[in-house]
GROMACS .gro file of C-alpha atoms in nm:
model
  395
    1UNK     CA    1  11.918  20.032  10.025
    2UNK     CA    2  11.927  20.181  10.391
    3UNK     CA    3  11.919  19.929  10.646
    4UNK     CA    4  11.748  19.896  10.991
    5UNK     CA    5  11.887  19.670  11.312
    6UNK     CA    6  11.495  19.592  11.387
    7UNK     CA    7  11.483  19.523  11.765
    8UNK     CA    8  11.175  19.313  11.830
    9UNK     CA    9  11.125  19.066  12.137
   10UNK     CA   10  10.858  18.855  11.994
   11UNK     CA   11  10.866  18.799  11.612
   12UNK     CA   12  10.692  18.562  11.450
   13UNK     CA   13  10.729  18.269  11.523
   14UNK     CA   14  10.664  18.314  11.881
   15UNK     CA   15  10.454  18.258  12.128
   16UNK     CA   16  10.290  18.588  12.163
   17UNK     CA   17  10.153  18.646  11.832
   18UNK     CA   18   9.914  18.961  11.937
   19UNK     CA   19  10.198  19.198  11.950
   20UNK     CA   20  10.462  19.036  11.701
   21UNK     CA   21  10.186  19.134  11.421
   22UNK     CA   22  10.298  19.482  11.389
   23UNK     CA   23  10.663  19.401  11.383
   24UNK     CA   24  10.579  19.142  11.085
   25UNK     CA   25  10.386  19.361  10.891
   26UNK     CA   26  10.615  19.680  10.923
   27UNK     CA   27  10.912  19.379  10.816
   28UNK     CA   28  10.680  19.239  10.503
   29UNK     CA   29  10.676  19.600  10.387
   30UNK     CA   30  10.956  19.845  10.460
   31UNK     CA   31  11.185  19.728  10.173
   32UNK     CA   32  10.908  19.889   9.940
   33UNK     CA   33  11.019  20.241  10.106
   34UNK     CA   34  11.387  20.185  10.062
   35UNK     CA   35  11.467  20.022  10.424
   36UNK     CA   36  11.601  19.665  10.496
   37UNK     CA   37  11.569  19.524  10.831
   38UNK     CA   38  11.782  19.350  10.999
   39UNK     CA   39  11.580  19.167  11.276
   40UNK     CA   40  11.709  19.025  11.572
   41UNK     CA   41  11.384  18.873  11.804
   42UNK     CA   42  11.435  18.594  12.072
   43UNK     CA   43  11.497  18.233  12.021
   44UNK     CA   44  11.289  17.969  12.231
   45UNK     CA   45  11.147  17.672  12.201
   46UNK     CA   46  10.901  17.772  12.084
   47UNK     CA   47  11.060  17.917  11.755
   48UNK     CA   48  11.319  17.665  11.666
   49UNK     CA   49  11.002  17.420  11.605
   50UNK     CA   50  10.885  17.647  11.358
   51UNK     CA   51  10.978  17.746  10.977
   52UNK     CA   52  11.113  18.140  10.990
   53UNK     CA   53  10.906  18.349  10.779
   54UNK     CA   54  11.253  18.632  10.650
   55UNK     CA   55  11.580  18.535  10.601
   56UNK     CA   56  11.776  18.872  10.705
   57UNK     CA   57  11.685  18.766  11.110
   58UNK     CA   58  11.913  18.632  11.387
   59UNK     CA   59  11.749  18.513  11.711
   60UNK     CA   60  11.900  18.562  12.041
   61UNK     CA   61  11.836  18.331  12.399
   62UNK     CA   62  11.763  18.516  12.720
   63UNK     CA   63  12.067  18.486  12.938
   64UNK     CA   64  11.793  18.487  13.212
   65UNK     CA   65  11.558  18.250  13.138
   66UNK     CA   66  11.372  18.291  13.459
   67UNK     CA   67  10.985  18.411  13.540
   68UNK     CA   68  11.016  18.416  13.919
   69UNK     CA   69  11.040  18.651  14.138
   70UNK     CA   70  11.050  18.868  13.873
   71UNK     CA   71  11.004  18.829  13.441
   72UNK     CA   72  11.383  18.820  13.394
   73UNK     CA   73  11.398  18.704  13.051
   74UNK     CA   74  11.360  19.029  12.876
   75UNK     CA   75  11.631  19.161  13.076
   76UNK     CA   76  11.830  18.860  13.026
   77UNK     CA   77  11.726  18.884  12.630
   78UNK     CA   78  11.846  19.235  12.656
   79UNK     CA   79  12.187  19.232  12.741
   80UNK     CA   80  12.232  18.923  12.496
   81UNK     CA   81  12.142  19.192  12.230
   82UNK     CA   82  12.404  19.476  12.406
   83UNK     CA   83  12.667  19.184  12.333
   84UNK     CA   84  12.588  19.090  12.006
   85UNK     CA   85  12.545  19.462  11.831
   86UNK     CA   86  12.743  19.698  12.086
   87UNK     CA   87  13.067  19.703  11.808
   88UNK     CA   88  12.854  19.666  11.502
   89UNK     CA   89  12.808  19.980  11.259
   90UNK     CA   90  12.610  19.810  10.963
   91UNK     CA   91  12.349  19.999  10.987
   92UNK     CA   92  12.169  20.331  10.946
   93UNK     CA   93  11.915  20.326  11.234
   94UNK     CA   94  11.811  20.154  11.546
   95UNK     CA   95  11.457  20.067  11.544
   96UNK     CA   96  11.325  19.912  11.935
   97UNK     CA   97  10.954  19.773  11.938
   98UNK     CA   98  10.848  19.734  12.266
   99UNK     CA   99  10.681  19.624  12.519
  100UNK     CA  100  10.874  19.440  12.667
  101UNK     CA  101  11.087  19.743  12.752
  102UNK     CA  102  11.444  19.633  12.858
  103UNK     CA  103  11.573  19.630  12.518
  104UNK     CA  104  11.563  19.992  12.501
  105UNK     CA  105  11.858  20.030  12.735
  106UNK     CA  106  12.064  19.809  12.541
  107UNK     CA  107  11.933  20.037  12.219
  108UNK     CA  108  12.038  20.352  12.399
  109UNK     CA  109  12.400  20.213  12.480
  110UNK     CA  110  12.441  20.076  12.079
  111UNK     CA  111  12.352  20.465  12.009
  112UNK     CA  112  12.598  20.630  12.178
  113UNK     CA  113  12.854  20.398  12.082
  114UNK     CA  114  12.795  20.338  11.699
  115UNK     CA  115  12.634  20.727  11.663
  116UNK     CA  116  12.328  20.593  11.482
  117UNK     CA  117  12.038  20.729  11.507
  118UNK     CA  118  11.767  20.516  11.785
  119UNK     CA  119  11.422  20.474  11.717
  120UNK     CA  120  11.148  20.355  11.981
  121UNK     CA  121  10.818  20.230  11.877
  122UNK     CA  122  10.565  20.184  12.195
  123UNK     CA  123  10.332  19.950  12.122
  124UNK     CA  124  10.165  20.005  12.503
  125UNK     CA  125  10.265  20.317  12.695
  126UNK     CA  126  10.557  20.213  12.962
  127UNK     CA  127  10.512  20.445  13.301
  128UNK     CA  128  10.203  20.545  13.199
  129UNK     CA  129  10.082  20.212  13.141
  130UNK     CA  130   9.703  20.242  13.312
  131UNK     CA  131   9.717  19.873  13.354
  132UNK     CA  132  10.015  19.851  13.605
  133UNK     CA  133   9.939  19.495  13.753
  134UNK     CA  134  10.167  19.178  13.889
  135UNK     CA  135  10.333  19.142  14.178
  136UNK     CA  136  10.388  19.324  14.442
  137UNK     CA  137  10.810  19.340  14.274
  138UNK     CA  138  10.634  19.453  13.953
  139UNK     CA  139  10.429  19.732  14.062
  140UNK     CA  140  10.755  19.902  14.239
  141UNK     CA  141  10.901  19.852  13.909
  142UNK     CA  142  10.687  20.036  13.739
  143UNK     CA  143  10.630  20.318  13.975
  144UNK     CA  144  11.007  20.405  14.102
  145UNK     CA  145  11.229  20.208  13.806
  146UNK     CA  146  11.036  20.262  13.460
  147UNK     CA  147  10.945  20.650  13.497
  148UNK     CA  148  11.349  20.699  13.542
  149UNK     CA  149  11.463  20.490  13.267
  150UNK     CA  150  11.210  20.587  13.017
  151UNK     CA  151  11.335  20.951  13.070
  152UNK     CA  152  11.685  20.863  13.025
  153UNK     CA  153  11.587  20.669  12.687
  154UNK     CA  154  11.387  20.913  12.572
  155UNK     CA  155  11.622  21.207  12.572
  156UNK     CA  156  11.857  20.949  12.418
  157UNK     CA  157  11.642  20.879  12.138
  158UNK     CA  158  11.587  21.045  11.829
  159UNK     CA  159  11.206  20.928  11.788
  160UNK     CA  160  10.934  20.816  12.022
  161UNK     CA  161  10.661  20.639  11.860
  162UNK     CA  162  10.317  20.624  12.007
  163UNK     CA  163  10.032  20.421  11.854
  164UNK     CA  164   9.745  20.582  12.053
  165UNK     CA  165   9.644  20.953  12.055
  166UNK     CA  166   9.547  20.927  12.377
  167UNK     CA  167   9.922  20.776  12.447
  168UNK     CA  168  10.062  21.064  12.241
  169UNK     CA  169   9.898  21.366  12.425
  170UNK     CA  170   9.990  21.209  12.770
  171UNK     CA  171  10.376  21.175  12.683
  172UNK     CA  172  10.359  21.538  12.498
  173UNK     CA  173  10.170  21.648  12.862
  174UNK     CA  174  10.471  21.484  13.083
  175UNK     CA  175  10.763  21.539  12.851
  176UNK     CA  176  10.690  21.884  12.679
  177UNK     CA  177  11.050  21.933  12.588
  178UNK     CA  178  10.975  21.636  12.368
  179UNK     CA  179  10.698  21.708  12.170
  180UNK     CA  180  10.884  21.750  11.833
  181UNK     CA  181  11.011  21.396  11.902
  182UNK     CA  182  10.696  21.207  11.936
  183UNK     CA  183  10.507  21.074  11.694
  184UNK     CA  184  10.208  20.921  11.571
  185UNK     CA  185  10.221  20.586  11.379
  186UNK     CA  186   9.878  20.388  11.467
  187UNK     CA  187   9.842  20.031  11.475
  188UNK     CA  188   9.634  19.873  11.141
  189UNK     CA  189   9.523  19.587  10.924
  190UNK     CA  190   9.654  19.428  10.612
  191UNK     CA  191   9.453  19.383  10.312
  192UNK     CA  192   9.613  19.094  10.185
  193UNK     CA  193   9.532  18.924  10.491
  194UNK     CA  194   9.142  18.925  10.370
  195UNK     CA  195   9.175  18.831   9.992
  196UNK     CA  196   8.972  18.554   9.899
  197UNK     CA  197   8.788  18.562  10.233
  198UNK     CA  198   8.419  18.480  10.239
  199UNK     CA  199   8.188  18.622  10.465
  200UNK     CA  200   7.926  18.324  10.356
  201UNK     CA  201   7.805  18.169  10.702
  202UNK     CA  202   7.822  17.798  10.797
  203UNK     CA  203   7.451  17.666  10.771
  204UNK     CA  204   7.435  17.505  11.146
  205UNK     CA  205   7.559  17.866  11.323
  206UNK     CA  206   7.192  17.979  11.212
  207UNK     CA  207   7.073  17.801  11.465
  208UNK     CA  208   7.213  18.057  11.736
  209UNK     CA  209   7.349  18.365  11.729
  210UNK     CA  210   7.774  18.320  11.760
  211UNK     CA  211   7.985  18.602  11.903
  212UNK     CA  212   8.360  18.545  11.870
  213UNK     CA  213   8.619  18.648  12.086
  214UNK     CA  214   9.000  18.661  11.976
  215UNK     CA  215   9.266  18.727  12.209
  216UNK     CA  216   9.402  18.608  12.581
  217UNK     CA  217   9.206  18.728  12.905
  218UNK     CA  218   9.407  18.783  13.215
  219UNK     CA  219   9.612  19.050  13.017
  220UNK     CA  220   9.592  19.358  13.081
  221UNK     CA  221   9.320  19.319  13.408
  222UNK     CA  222   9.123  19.176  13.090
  223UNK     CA  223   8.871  18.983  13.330
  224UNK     CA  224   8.559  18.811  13.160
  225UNK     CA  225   8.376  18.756  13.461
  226UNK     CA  226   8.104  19.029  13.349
  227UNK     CA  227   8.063  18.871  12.991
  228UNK     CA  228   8.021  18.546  13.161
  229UNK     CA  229   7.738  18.690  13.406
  230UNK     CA  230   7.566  18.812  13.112
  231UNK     CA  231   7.548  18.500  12.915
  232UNK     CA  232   7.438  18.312  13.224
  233UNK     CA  233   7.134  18.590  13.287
  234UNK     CA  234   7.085  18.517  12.896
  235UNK     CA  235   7.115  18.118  12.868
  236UNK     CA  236   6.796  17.957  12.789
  237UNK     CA  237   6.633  18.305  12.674
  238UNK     CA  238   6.836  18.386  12.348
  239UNK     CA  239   7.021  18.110  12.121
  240UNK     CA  240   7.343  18.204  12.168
  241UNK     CA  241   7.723  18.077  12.185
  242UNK     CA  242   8.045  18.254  12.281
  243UNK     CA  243   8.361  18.146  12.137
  244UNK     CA  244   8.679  18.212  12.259
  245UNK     CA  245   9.046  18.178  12.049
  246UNK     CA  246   9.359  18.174  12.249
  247UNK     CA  247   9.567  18.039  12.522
  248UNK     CA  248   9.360  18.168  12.802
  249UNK     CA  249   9.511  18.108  13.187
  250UNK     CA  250   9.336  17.839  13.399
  251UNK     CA  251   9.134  18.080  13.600
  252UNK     CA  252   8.939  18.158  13.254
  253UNK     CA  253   8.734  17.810  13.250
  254UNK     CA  254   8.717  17.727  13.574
  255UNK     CA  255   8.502  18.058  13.561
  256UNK     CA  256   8.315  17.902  13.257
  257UNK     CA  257   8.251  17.570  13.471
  258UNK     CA  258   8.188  17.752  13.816
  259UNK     CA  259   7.858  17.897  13.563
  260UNK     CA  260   7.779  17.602  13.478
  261UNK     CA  261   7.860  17.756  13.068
  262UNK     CA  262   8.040  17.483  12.936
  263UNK     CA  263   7.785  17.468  12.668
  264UNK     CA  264   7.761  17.814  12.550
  265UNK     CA  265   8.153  17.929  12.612
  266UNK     CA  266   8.364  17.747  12.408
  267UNK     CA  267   8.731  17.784  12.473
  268UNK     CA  268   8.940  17.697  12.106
  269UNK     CA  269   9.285  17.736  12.175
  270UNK     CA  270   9.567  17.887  11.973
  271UNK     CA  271   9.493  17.969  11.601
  272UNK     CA  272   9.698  18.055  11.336
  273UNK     CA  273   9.643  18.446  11.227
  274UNK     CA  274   9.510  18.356  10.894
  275UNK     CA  275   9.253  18.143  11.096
  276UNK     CA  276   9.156  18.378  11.309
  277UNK     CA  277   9.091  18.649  11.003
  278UNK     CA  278   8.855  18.392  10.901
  279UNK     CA  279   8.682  18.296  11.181
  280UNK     CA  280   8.628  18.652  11.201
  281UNK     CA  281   8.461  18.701  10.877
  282UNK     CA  282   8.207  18.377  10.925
  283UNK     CA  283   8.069  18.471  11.280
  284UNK     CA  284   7.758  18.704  11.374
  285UNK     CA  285   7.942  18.922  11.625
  286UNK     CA  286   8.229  19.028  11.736
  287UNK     CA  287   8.351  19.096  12.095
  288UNK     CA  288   8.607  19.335  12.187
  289UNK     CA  289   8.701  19.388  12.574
  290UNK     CA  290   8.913  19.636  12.751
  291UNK     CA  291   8.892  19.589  13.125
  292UNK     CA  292   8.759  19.957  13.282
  293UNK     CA  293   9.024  20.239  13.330
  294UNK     CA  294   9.012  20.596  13.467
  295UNK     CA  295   9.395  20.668  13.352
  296UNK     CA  296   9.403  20.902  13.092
  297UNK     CA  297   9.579  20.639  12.844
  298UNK     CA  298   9.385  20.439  12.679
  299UNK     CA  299   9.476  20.096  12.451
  300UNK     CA  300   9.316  20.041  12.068
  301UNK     CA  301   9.396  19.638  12.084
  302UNK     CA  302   9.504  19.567  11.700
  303UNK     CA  303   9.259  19.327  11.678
  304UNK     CA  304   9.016  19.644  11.641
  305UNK     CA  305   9.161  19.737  11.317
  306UNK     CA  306   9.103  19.408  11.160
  307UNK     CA  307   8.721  19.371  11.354
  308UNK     CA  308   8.647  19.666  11.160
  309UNK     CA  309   8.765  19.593  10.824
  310UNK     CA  310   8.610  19.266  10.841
  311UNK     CA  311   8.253  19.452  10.893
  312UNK     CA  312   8.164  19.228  11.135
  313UNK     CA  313   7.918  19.408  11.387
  314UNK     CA  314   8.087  19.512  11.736
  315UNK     CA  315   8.009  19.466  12.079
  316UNK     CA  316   8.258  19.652  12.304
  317UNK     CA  317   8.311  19.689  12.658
  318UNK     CA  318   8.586  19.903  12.753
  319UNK     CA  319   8.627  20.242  12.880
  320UNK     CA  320   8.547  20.585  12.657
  321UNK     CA  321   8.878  20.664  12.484
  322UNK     CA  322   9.086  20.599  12.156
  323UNK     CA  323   8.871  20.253  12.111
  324UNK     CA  324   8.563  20.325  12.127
  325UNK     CA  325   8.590  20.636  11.921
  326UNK     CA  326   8.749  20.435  11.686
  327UNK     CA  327   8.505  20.160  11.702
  328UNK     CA  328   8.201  20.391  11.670
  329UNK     CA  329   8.306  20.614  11.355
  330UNK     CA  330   8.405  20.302  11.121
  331UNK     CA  331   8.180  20.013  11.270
  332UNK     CA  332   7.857  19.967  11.041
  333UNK     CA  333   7.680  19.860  11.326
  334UNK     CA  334   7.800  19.845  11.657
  335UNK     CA  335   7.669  19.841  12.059
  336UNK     CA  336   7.936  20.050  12.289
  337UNK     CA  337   7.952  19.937  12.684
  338UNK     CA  338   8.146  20.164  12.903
  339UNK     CA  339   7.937  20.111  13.211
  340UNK     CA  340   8.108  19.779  13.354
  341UNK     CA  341   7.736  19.695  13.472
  342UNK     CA  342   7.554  19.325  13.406
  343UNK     CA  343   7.275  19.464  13.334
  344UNK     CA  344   7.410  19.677  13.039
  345UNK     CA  345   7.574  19.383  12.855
  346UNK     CA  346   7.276  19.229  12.869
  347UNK     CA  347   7.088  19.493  12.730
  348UNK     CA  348   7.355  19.502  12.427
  349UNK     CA  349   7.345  19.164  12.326
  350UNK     CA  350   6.984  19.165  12.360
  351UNK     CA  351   6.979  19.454  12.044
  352UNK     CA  352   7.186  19.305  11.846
  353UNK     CA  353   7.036  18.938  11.877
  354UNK     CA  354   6.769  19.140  11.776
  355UNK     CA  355   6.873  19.229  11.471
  356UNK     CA  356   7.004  18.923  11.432
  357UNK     CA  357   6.652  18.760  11.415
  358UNK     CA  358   6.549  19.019  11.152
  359UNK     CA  359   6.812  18.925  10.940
  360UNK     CA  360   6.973  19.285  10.938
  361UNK     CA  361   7.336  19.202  11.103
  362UNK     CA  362   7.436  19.041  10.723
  363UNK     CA  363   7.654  19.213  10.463
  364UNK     CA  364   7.731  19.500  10.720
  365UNK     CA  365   8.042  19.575  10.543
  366UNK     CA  366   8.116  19.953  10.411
  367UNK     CA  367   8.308  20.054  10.185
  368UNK     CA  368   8.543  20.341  10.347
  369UNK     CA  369   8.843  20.528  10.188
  370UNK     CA  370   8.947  20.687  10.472
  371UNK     CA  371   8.982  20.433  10.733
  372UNK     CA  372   9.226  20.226  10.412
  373UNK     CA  373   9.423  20.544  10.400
  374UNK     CA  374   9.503  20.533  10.723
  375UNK     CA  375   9.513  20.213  10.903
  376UNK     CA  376   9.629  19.965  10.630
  377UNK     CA  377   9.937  19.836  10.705
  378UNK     CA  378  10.120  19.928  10.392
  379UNK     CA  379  10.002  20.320  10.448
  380UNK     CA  380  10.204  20.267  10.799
  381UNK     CA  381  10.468  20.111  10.691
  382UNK     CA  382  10.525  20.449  10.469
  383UNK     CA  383  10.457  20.654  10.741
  384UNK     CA  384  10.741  20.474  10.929
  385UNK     CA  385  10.968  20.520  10.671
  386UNK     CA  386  10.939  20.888  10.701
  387UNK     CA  387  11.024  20.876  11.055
  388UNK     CA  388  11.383  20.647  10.989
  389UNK     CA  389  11.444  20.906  10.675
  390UNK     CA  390  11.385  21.207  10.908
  391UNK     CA  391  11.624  21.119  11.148
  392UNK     CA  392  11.917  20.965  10.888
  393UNK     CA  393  11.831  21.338  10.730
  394UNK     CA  394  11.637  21.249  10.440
  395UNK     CA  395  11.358  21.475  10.312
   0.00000   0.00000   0.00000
């Protein structure tokens, strides 16, 4: 069996489970396509608490622990992985998830001095990112450092994988020289994850309508100010609740309190993913939120993917792109926002709660072959596996 030195910052368990998810499901199911990983993802405290979920893994500190002036730690992370692989050769190819991004440099220099082939997977575009924000340090980062780097790495690398059309089309636009190297390999859901999960209702949620909310605001401009104003405009009108799972930053509930929504926002903290998939299935509505954009890339969270399979009806506010289109040709029922207006989310909530009354947001989930054949996880897994056989030089 082929093996693969599987580069990934955050693996579970970590801290930052939203974008570890990929990297564990692409681990749980590569050695089905002839590829064994070899994964090497940072240690912290947070980890060594924690039982490891694969053996085959070796977890690296940060040799720059630091967050101020500038996140260091990746770097520092970085060049602790430069050290450890830079005169290893037991492998067949490099595979870098990212972001963060410094990694890739250290992937680059392991290519050109073991001659494997180097593989980059981009999670979120890098210079293109259309949600650029930070510090003043950060920003002049992103707009002098990363657009020179990235083109370095990217003529050093064999494959450049994007996980957005929209993402793939914009590199193909500013790298045309390129094209034959990028490809797409989306992000997904995992079946498994929903066996045995009920989509039965707790008796005492039927006495207001619950929309659920999984992820951390304050990423990504992700601001939940306007879903806040519309609840307040709402409050005492409709029966409804918000609830909200993950570490959120302070600012998020001093907004809840400053609205006097302490009531009808709940804030629940960190859940395990398995806890989340069934919170998911047992609530009325789901909430997705991308904070408005003009760029021309445009973010599917991978929490879509697993809204949609759950059949949950959709409320999302974010811009028209990759997750909306997504969201409206595979939601049963769904209300799209792209106009970042009060009044609009209002209106939105006010359909579906009216549905909700009727009875007619139940058993919403359909049945559809092509969205299993290509977003499940195992399908992308395969579709991965092509790409590390294509550029070992297996058909």
């Amino acid at each position: 069996m082929r093996k693969v030195l599987f580069i990934a910052y955050q693996f579970p368990p970590c801290k930052e489970v939203g974008g570890s998810i990929r990297s564990e499901k692409f681990v749980g199911f590569l050695e089905l396509f002839g590829w064994h990983p070899l994964i090497v993802a940072l240690d912290s405290e947070c980890t060594a608490k924690r039982t490891e979920y694969v053996s085959s893994i070796t977890r690296l500190r940060s040799l720059l622990p630091f967050s101020k002036p500038y996140e260091l730690s990746p770097y520092g992370w970085a060049l602790n992985v430069w050290r450890k692989y830079r005169d290893r050769k037991d492998f067949d190819v490099i595979y870098i998830s990212c972001p963060p991004f410094p990694q890739i440099i250290s992937g680059v220099f392991i290519k050109k001095k073991s001659g494997v082939p180097l593989v980059l997977d981009l999670r979120d575009a890098w210079s293109l990112d259309p949600y650029q924000e930070g510090s003043r340090l950060k920003k002049f980062v992103y707009k002098y450092v990363f657009p020179k780097v990235e083109r370095w790495a990217f003529f050093n690398a064999d494959k450049i994988i994007m996980n957005t059309p929209s993402m793939l089309s914009a590199y193909e636009k500013l790298y045309p020289k390129l094209v034959s190297r990028l490809v797409l390999v989306p992000n997904g859901y995992d079946e498994s994850d929903f066996v045995g999960i009920s989509c039965a209702k707790d008796g005492q949620k039927e006495t207001c309508m619950e929309l659920l909310y999984c992820g951390r605001f304050g990423v990504g401009g992700r601001d939940p100010k306007l879903i806040f104003e519309a609840i307040k405009l709402l409050e005492g009108t409709l029966k409804i609740k918000l609830i909200i799972y993950g570490e959120q930053p302070d600012g998020v509930f001093e907004n809840i309190k400053s609205l006097e929504l302490e009531s009808t926002v709940i804030l629940k903290g960190h859940l395990e993913h398995s806890e989340i998939i069934k919170r998911m299935s047992e609530t009325d509505i789901l909430l997705a939120y991308q904070e408005n954009s003009n760029e021309g890339v445009q973010a599917v969270s991978g929490k879509t993917y697993e809204y949609l399979r759950s059949g949950k009806p959709i409320l999302s506010i974010a811009p028209q792109g990759d997750n909306q289109v997504l969201i409206q040709q595979y939601a049963a029922r769904c209300e799209i926002v792209t106009a970042y207006e009060v009044n609009v989310v209002v209106s939105a909530i006010k359909s579906l709660y009216a549905d909700w009354l009727d009875g007619k947001l139940l058993n919403n989930r359909v049945e559809n072959i092509d969205y299993s054949s290509k977003y499940e996880r195992k399908e992308l897994t395969k579709q991965l596996s092509k790409v590390l056989n294509e550029v070992v030089g297996i058909v």
